[in-house]
Every structure is written in C-alpha cells, then in structure tokens.
Tab-separated table of C-alpha atoms in Angstrom:
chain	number	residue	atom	x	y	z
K	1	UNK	CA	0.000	0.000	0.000
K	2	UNK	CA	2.791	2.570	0.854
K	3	UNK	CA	4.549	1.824	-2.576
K	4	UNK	CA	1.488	2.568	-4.578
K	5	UNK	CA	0.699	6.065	-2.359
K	6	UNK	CA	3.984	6.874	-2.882
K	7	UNK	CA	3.608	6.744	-6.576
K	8	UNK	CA	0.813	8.760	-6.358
K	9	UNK	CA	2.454	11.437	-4.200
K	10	UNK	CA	5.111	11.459	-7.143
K	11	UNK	CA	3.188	12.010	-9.749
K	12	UNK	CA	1.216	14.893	-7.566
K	13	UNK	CA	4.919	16.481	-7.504
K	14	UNK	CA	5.180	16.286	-10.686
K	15	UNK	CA	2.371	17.650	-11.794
K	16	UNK	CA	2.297	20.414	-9.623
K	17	UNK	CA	5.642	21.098	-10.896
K	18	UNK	CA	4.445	21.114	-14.350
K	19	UNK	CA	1.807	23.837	-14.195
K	20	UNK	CA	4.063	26.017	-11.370
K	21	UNK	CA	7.544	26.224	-13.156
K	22	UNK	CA	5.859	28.070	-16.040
K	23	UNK	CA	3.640	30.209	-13.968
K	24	UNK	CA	6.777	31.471	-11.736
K	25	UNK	CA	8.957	31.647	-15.212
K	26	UNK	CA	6.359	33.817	-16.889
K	27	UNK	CA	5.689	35.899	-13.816
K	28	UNK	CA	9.644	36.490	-13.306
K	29	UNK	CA	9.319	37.450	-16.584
K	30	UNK	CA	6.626	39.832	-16.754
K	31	UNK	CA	8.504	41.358	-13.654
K	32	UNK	CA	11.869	41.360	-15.213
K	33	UNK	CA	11.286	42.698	-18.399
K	34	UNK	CA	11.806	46.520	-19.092
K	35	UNK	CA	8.249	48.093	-20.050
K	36	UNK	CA	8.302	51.729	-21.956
K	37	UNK	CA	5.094	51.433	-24.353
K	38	UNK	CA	5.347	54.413	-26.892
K	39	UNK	CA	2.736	54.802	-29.613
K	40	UNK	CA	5.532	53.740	-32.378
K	41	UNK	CA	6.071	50.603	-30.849
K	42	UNK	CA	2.119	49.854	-30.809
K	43	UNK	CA	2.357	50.285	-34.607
K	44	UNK	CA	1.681	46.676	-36.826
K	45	UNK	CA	5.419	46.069	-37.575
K	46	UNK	CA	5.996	44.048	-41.044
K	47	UNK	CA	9.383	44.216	-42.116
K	48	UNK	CA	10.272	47.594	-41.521
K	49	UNK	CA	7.276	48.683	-43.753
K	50	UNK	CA	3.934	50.238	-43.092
K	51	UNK	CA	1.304	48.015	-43.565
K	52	UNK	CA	-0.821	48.265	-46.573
K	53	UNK	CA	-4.303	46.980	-47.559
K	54	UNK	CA	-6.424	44.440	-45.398
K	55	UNK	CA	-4.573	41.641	-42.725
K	56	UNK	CA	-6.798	39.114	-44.124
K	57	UNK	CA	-5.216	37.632	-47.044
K	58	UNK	CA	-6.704	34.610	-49.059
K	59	UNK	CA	-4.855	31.584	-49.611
K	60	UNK	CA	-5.411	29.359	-52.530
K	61	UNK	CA	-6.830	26.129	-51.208
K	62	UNK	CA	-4.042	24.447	-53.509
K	63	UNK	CA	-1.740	25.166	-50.003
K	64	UNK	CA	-3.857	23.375	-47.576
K	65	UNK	CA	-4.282	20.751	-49.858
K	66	UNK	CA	-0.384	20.298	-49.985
K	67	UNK	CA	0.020	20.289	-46.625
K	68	UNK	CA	-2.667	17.768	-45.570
K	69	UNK	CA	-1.171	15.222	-48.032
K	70	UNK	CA	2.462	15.752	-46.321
K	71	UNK	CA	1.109	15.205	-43.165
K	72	UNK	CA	-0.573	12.061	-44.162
K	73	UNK	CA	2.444	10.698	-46.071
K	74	UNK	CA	4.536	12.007	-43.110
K	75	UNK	CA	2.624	9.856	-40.638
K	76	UNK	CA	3.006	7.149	-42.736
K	77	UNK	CA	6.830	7.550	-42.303
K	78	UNK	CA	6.300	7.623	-38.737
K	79	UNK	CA	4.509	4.230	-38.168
K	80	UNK	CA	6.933	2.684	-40.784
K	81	UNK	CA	10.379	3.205	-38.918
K	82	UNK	CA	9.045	1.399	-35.724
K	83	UNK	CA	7.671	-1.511	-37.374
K	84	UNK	CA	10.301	-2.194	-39.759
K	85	UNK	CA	12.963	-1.620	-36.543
K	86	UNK	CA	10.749	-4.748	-35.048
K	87	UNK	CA	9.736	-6.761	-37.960
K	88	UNK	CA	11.789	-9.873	-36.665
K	89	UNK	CA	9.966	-9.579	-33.504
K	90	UNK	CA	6.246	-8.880	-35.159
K	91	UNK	CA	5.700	-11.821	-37.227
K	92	UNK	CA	3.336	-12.580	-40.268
K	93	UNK	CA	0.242	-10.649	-38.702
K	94	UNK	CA	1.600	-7.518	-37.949
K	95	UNK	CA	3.260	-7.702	-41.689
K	96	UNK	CA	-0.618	-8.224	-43.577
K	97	UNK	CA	-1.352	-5.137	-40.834
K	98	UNK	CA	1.011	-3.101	-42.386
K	99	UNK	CA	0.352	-4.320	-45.891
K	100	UNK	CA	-2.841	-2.925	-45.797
K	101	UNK	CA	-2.143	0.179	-43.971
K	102	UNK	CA	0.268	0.972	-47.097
K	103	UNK	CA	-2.511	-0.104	-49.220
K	104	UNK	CA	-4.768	2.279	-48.128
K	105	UNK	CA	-2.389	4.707	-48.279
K	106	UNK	CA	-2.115	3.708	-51.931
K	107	UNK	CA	-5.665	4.159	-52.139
K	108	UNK	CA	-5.457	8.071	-50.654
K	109	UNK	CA	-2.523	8.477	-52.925
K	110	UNK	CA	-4.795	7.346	-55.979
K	111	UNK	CA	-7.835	9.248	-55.110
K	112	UNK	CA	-5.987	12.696	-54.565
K	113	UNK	CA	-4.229	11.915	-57.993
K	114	UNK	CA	-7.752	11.046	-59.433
K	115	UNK	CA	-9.280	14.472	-58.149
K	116	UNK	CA	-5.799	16.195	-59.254
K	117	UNK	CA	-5.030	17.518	-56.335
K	118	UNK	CA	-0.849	17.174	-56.612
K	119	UNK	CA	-1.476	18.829	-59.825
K	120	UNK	CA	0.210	23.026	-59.596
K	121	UNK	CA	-1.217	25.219	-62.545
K	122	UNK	CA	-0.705	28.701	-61.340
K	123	UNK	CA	-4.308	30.531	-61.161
C-alpha cells in the first residue's frame, strides 16, 4: 500500500511542478522585463514597412491541400520506422497489418491523384 501512495504522491509532484515552473517563469518574466510602451512601438510592424491593404489575405486552397497530403504521407513515415525496426519480432500478422495500412495509403494516394489535387497550374 505505501509503494502505490507513494507513486501517487510522485506524480502529484510532478504535476504540480508542471503547471508552477511556467507560472513562476512567466511571472519572473513579466517582472523582469523593461516596459516603456510608446505609440511607435504599438504600430503593426511588417518588415520595416507600413502596412498596406487588409490583414486578411486569401490563400489558394491548392496550399492546404499540400500540406494535408504531407502530413498524411509524413505519418506514414512515422509508423513505418518502428515496425520495420521490429519486424523480426512482429511476425506474419503484424506484416498483412502493415500491408494494408500501405494499401490504403495507396488508395489516398490514388484518389488525390484522381481528383488532381498534386497537380500546380498557377491561377
């Protein structure tokens, strides 16, 4: 019984570590810092220019697109290394498991080809 309080009690001290260490690092911070707000340095700062036009700019959808399909190919990466690192260890099952994990991959791959998504023509 005492070993399993005493994990407990460890894992209060962490915890409570984890949400004070960044409370007493921001407050030293905030207490730290030098503060001399001027109405120049409240100005929207882009590169040493003034800003012109709206701060809302549109994005062509082509961008999201791109990134979605590197995340999904990234992941793909990521659940590769481990299993290939224990292949000898997994056996035949957890090779069909990854067969068709690829596969459907494959599939996504095909599809966003199909729809012509990896396809750039500058609009």
């Amino acid at each position: 019984m005492a070993v399993y309080s005493n994990n407990y009690v460890l894992v209060a001290i962490f915890i409570a570590l984890g949400i004070l260490l960044p409370i007493v690092a921001l407050t030293l911070g905030r207490f730290l810092r030098p503060n001399k707000p001027t109405e120049e340095k409240q100005t929207t700062y882009e590169s040493g220019n003034d800003p012109v036009g709206e701060s809302h700019v549109r994005f062509n959808i082509r961008y999201y697109l791109f990134a979605l399909m590197f995340v999904i190919f990234d992941v793909e990466t990521v659940f590769l290394y481990p299993w290939a690192v224990a292949y000898d260890f997994l056996g035949l099952f957890a090779l069909i498991e990854m067969l068709i994990f690829v596969a459907l991959l494959v599939v996504g791959l095909l599809y966003a080809w199909k729809k012509k998504v990896l396809q750039w023509s500058s609009i």
